[in-house]
PDB file of C-alpha atoms in Angstrom:
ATOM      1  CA  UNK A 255     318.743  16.681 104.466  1.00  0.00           C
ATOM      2  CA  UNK A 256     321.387  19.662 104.069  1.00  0.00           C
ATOM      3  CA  UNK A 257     322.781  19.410 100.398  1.00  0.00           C
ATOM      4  CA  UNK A 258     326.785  19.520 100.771  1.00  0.00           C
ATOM      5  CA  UNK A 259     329.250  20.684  98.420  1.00  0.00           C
ATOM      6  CA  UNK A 260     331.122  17.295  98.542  1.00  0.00           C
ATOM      7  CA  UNK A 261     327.771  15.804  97.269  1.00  0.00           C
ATOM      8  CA  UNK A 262     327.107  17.880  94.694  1.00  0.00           C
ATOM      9  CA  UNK A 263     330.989  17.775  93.163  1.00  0.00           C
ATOM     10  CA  UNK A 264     330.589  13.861  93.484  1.00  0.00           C
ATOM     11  CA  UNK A 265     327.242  14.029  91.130  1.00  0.00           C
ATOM     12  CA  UNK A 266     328.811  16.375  89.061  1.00  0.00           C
ATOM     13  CA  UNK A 267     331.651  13.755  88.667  1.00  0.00           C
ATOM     14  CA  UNK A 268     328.937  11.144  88.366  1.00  0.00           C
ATOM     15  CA  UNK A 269     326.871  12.683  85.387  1.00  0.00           C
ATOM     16  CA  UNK A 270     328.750  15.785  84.021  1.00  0.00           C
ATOM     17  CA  UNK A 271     325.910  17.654  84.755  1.00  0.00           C
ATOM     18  CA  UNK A 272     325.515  21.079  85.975  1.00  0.00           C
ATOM     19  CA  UNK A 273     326.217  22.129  89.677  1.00  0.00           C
ATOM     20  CA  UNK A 274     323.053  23.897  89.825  1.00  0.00           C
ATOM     21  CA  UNK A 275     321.205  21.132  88.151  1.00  0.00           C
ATOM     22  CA  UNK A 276     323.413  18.472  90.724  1.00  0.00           C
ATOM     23  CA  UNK A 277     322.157  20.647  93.614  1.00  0.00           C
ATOM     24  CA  UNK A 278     318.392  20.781  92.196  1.00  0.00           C
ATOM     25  CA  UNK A 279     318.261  16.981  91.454  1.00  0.00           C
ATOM     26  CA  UNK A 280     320.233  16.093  95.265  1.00  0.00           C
ATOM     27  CA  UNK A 281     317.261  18.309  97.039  1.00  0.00           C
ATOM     28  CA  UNK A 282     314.841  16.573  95.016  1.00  0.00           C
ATOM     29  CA  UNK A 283     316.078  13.169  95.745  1.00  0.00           C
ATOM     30  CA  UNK A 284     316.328  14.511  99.895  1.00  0.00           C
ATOM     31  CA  UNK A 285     320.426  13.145  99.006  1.00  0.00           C
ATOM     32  CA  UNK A 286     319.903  10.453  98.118  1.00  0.00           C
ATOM     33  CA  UNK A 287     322.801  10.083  95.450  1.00  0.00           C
ATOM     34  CA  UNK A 288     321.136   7.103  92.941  1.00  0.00           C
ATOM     35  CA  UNK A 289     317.719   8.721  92.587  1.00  0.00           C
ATOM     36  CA  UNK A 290     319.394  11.941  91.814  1.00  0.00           C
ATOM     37  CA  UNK A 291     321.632   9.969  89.033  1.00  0.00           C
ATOM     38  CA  UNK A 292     318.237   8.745  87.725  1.00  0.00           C
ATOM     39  CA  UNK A 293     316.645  12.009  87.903  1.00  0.00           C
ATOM     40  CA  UNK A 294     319.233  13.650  85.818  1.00  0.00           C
ATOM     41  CA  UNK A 295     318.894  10.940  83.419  1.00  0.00           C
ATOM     42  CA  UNK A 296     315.420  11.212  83.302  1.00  0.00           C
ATOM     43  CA  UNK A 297     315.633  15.285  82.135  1.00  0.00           C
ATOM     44  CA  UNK A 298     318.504  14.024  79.778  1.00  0.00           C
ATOM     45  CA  UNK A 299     320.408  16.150  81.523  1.00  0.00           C
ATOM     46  CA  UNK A 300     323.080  12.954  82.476  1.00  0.00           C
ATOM     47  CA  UNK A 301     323.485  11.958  78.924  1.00  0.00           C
ATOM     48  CA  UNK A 302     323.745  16.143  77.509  1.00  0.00           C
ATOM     49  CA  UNK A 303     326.704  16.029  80.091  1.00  0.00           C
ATOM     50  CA  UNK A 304     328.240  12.894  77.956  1.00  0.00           C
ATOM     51  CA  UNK A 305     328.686  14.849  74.733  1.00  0.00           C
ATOM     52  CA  UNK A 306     330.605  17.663  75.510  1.00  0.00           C
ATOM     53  CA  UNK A 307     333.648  16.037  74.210  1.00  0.00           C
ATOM     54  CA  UNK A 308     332.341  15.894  70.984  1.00  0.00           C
ATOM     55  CA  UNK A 309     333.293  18.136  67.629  1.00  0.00           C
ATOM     56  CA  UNK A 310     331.300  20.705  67.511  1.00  0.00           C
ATOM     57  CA  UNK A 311     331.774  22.658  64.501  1.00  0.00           C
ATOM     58  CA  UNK A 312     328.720  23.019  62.306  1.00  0.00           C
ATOM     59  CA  UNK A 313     326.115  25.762  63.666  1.00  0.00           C
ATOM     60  CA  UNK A 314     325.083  28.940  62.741  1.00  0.00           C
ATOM     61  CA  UNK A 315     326.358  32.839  62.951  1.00  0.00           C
ATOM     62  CA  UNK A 316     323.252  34.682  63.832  1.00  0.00           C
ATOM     63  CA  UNK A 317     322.497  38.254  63.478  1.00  0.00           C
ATOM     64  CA  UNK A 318     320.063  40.052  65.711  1.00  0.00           C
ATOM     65  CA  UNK A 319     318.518  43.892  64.915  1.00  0.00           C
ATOM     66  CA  UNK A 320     316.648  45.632  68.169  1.00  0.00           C
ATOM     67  CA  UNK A 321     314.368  46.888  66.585  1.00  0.00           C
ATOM     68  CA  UNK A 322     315.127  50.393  66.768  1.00  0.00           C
ATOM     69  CA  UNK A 323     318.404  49.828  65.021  1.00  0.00           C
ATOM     70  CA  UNK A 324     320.719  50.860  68.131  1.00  0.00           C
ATOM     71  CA  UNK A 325     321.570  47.028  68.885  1.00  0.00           C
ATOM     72  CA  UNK A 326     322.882  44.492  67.127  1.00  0.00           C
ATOM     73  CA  UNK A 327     324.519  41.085  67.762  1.00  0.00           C
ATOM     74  CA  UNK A 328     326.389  38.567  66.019  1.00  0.00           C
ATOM     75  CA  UNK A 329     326.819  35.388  67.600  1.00  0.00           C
ATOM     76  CA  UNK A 330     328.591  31.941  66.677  1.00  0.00           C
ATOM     77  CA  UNK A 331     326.462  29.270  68.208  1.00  0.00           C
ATOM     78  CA  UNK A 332     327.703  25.615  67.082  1.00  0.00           C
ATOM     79  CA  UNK A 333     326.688  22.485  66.877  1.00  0.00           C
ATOM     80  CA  UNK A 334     327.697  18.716  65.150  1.00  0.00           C
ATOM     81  CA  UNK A 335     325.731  18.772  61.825  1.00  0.00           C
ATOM     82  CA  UNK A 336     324.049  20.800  59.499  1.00  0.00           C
ATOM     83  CA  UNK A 337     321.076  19.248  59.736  1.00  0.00           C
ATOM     84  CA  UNK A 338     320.791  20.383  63.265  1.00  0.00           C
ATOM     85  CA  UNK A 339     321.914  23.906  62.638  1.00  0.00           C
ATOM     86  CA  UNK A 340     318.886  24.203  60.169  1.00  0.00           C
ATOM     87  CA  UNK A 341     316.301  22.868  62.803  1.00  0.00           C
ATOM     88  CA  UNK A 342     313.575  25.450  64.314  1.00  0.00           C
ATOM     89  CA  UNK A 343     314.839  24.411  67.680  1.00  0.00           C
ATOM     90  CA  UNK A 344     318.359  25.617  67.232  1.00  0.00           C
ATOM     91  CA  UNK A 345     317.577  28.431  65.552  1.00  0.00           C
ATOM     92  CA  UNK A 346     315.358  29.652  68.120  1.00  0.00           C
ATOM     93  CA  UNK A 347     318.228  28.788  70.935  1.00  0.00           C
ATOM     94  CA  UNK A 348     320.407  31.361  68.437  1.00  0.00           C
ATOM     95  CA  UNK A 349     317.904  33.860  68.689  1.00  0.00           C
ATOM     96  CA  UNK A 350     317.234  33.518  72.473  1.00  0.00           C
ATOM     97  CA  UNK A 351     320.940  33.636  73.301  1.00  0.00           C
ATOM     98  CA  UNK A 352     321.314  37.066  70.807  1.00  0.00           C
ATOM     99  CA  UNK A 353     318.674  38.455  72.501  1.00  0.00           C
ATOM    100  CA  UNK A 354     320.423  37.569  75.628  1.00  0.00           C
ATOM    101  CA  UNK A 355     323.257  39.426  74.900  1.00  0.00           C
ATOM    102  CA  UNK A 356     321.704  42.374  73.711  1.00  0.00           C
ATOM    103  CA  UNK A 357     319.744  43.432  76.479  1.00  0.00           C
ATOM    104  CA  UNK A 358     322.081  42.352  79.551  1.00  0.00           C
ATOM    105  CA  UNK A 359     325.287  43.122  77.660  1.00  0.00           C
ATOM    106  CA  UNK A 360     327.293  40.694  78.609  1.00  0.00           C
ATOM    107  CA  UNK A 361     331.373  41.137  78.845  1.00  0.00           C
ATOM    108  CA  UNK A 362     333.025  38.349  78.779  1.00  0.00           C
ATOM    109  CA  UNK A 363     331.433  34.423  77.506  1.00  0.00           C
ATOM    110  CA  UNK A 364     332.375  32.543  80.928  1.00  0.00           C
ATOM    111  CA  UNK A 365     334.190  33.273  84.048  1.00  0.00           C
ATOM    112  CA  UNK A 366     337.318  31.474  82.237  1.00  0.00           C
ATOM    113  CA  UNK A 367     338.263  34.902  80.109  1.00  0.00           C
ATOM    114  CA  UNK A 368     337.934  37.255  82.606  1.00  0.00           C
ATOM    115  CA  UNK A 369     341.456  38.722  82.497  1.00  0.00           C
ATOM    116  CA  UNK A 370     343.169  37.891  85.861  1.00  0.00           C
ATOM    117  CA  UNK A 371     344.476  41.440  86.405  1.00  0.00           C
ATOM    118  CA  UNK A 372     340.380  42.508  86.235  1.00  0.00           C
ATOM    119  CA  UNK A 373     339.541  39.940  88.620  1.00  0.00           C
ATOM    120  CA  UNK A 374     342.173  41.282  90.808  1.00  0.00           C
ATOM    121  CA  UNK A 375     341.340  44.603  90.610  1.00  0.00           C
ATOM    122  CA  UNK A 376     337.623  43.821  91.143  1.00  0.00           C
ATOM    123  CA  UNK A 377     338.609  41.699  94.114  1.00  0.00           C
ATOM    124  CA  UNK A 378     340.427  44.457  95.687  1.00  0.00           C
ATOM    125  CA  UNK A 379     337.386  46.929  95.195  1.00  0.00           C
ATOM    126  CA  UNK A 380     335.165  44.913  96.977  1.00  0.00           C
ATOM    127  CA  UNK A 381     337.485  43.987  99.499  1.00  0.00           C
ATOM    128  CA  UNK A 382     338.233  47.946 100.297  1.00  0.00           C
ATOM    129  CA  UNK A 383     334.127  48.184 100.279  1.00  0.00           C
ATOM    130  CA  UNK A 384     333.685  45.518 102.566  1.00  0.00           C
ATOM    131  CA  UNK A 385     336.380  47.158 105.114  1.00  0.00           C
ATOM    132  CA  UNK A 386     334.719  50.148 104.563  1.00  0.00           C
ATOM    133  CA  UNK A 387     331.404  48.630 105.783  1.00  0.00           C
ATOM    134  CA  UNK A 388     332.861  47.935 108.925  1.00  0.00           C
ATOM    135  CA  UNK A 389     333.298  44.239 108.234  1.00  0.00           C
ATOM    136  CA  UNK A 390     335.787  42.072 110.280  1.00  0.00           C
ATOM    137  CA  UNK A 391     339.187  41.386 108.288  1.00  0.00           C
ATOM    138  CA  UNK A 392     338.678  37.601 109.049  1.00  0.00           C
ATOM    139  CA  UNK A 393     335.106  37.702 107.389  1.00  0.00           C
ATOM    140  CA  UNK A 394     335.968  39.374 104.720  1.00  0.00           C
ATOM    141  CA  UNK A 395     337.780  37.126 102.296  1.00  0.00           C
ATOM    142  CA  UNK A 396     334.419  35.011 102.361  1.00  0.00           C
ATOM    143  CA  UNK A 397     332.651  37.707 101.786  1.00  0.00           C
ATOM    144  CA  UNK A 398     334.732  38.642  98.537  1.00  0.00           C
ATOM    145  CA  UNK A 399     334.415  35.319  97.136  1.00  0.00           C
ATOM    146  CA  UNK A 400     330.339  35.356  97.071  1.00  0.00           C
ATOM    147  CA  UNK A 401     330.737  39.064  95.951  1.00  0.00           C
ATOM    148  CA  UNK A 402     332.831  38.020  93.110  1.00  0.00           C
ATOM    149  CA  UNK A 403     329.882  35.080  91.915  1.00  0.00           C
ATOM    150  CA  UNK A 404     327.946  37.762  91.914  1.00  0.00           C
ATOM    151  CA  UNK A 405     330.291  39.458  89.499  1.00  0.00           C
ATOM    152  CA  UNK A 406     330.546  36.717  87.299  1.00  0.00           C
ATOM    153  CA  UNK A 407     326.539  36.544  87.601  1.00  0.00           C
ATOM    154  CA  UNK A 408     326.503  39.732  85.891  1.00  0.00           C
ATOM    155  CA  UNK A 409     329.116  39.941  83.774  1.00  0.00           C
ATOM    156  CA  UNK A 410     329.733  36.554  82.090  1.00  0.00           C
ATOM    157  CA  UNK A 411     326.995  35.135  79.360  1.00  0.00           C
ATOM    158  CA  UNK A 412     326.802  31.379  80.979  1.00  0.00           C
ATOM    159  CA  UNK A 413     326.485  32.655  84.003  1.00  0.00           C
ATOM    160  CA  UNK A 414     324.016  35.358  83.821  1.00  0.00           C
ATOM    161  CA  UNK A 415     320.218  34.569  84.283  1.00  0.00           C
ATOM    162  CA  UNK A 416     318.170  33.880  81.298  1.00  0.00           C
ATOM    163  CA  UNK A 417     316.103  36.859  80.513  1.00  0.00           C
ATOM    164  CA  UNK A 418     312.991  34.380  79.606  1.00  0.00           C
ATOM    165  CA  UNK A 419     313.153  32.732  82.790  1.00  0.00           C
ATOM    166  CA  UNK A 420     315.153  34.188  85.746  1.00  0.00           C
ATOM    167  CA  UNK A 421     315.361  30.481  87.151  1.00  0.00           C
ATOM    168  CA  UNK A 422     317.437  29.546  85.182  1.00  0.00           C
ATOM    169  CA  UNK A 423     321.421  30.434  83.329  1.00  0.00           C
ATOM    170  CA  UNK A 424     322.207  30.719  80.245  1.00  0.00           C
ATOM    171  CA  UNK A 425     324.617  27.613  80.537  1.00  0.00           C
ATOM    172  CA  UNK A 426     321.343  25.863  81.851  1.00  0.00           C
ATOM    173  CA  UNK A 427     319.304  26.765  78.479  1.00  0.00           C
ATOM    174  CA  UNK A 428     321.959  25.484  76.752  1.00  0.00           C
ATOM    175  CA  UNK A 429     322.491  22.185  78.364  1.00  0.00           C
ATOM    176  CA  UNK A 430     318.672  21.277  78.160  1.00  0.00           C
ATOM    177  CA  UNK A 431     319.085  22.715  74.519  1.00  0.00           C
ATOM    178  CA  UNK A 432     321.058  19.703  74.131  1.00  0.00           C
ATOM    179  CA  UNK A 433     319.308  17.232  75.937  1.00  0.00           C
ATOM    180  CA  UNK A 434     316.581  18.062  73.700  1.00  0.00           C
ATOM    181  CA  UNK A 435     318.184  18.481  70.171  1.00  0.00           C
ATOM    182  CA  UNK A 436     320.762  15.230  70.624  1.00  0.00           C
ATOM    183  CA  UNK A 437     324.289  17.337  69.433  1.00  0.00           C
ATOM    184  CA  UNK A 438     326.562  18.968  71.686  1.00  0.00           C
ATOM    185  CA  UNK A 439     326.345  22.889  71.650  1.00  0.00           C
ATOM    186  CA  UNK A 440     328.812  25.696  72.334  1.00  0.00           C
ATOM    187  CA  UNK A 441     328.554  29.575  72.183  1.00  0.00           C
ATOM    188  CA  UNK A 442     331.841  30.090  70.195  1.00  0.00           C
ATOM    189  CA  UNK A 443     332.020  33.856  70.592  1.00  0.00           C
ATOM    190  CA  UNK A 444     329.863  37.305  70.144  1.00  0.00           C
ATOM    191  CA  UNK A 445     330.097  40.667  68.873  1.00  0.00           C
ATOM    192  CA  UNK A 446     327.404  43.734  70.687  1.00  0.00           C
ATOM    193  CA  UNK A 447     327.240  46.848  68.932  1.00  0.00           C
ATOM    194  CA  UNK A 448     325.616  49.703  70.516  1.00  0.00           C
ATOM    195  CA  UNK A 449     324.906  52.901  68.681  1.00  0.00           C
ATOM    196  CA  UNK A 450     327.019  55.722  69.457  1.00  0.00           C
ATOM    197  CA  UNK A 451     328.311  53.551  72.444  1.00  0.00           C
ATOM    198  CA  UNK A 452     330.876  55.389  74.533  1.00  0.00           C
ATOM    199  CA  UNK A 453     329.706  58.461  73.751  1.00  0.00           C
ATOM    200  CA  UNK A 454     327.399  60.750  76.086  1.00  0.00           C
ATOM    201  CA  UNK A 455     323.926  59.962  75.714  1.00  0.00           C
ATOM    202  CA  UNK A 456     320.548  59.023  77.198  1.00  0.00           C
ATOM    203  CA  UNK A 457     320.580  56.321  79.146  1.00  0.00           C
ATOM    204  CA  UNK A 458     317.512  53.885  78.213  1.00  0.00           C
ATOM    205  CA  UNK A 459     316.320  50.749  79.592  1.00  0.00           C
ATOM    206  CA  UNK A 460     317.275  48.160  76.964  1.00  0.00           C
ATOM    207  CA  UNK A 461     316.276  45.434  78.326  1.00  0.00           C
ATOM    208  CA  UNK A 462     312.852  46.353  78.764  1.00  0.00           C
ATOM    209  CA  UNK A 463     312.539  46.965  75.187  1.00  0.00           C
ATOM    210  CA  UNK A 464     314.144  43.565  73.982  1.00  0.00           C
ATOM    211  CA  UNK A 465     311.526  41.713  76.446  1.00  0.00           C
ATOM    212  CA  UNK A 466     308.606  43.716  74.718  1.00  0.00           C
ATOM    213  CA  UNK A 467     309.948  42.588  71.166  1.00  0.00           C
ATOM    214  CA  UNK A 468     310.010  38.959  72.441  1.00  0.00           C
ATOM    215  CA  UNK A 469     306.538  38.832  74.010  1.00  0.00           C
TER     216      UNK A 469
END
């Protein structure tokens, strides 16, 4: 059964869960909308959904080294209690999502803080390059609009995949984080340093080396 857009919004507005984890559970089910409610409770997934209107404000800022000293990252990660923040689990989440940002660079935390002037301009790019392809004017607007998912793909932590397991998001390691740990959890904010970044130098492939540390 073809897996509509409609269904997956009314899941979404069902469970709270994810679109992508909506669209997995629908397919599952074949659309059948009840057994994909129980399937998302079944991965907790439902329930994770249910807490994001909770206080988060305990957590942890953590501090990650490459370890060649020319990366480092700070990142706020919080949570509900103390307890929690102190838990192997959630440290390990911290250190997952540092390394995350270290070695794809993010630029932005979601697609909600890209500035609207650089999604113009970016829109505008792509439109000129599609037009320059030889693409059809009427075509192109839908065209633009996968480009720019692709944008936020790349340049927004949430959205980006998971260096551990292209499958999945970042936003999707985070919402089974919860599911498993029991608090709600929120990426406050980052800081990447990058030595001697912006000026001329080797380029080298840093995300290679971040996977090797965390084999």
């Amino acid at each position: 059964m073809a897996i509509t857009a409609a269904m997956v919004k009314e899941l979404r507005t069902k469970t709270g869960a994810g679109m992508m984890d909506c669209k997995k559970a629908l397919t599952e089910s074949n659309g059948d909308m009840e057994k994909a409610v129980d399937l998302l409770r079944e991965h907790g997934l439902a329930a994770a959904a249910k807490k994001a209107d909770r206080i988060a404000a305990e957590g942890l800022v953590y501090s990650y080294i490459h370890g060649n000293g020319r990366i480092g990252v700070l990142v706020e990660v919080n949570c509900e209690t103390d307890f929690v923040a102190q838990t192997d689990n959630f440290k390990a989440l911290c250190k997952d999502i540092a390394m995350q940002i270290a070695a794809a660079k993010p630029a932005y935390l979601k697609r909600e803080e890209v500035p609207a002037e650089v999604l113009e301009h970016e829109k505008e790019v792509l439109r000129q390059q599609a037009l320059n392809e030889g693409k059809p004017e009427k075509i192109v607007e839908k065209m633009i609009v996968g480009r720019i998912e692709k944008f936020y793909k790349e340049n927004c932590l949430l959205d980006q995949e998971f260096i551990k397991d292209s499958d999945k998001t970042v936003q999707q390691v985070v919402t089974e984080a919860v599911a498993k740990i029991g608090e709600k959890i929120d990426i406050r904010r980052y800081t990447r340093y990058e030595l001697g970044e912006g000026l001329e130098k080797r380029n080298d492939d840093f995300v290679s080396e971040v996977m090797a540390q965390a084999k």
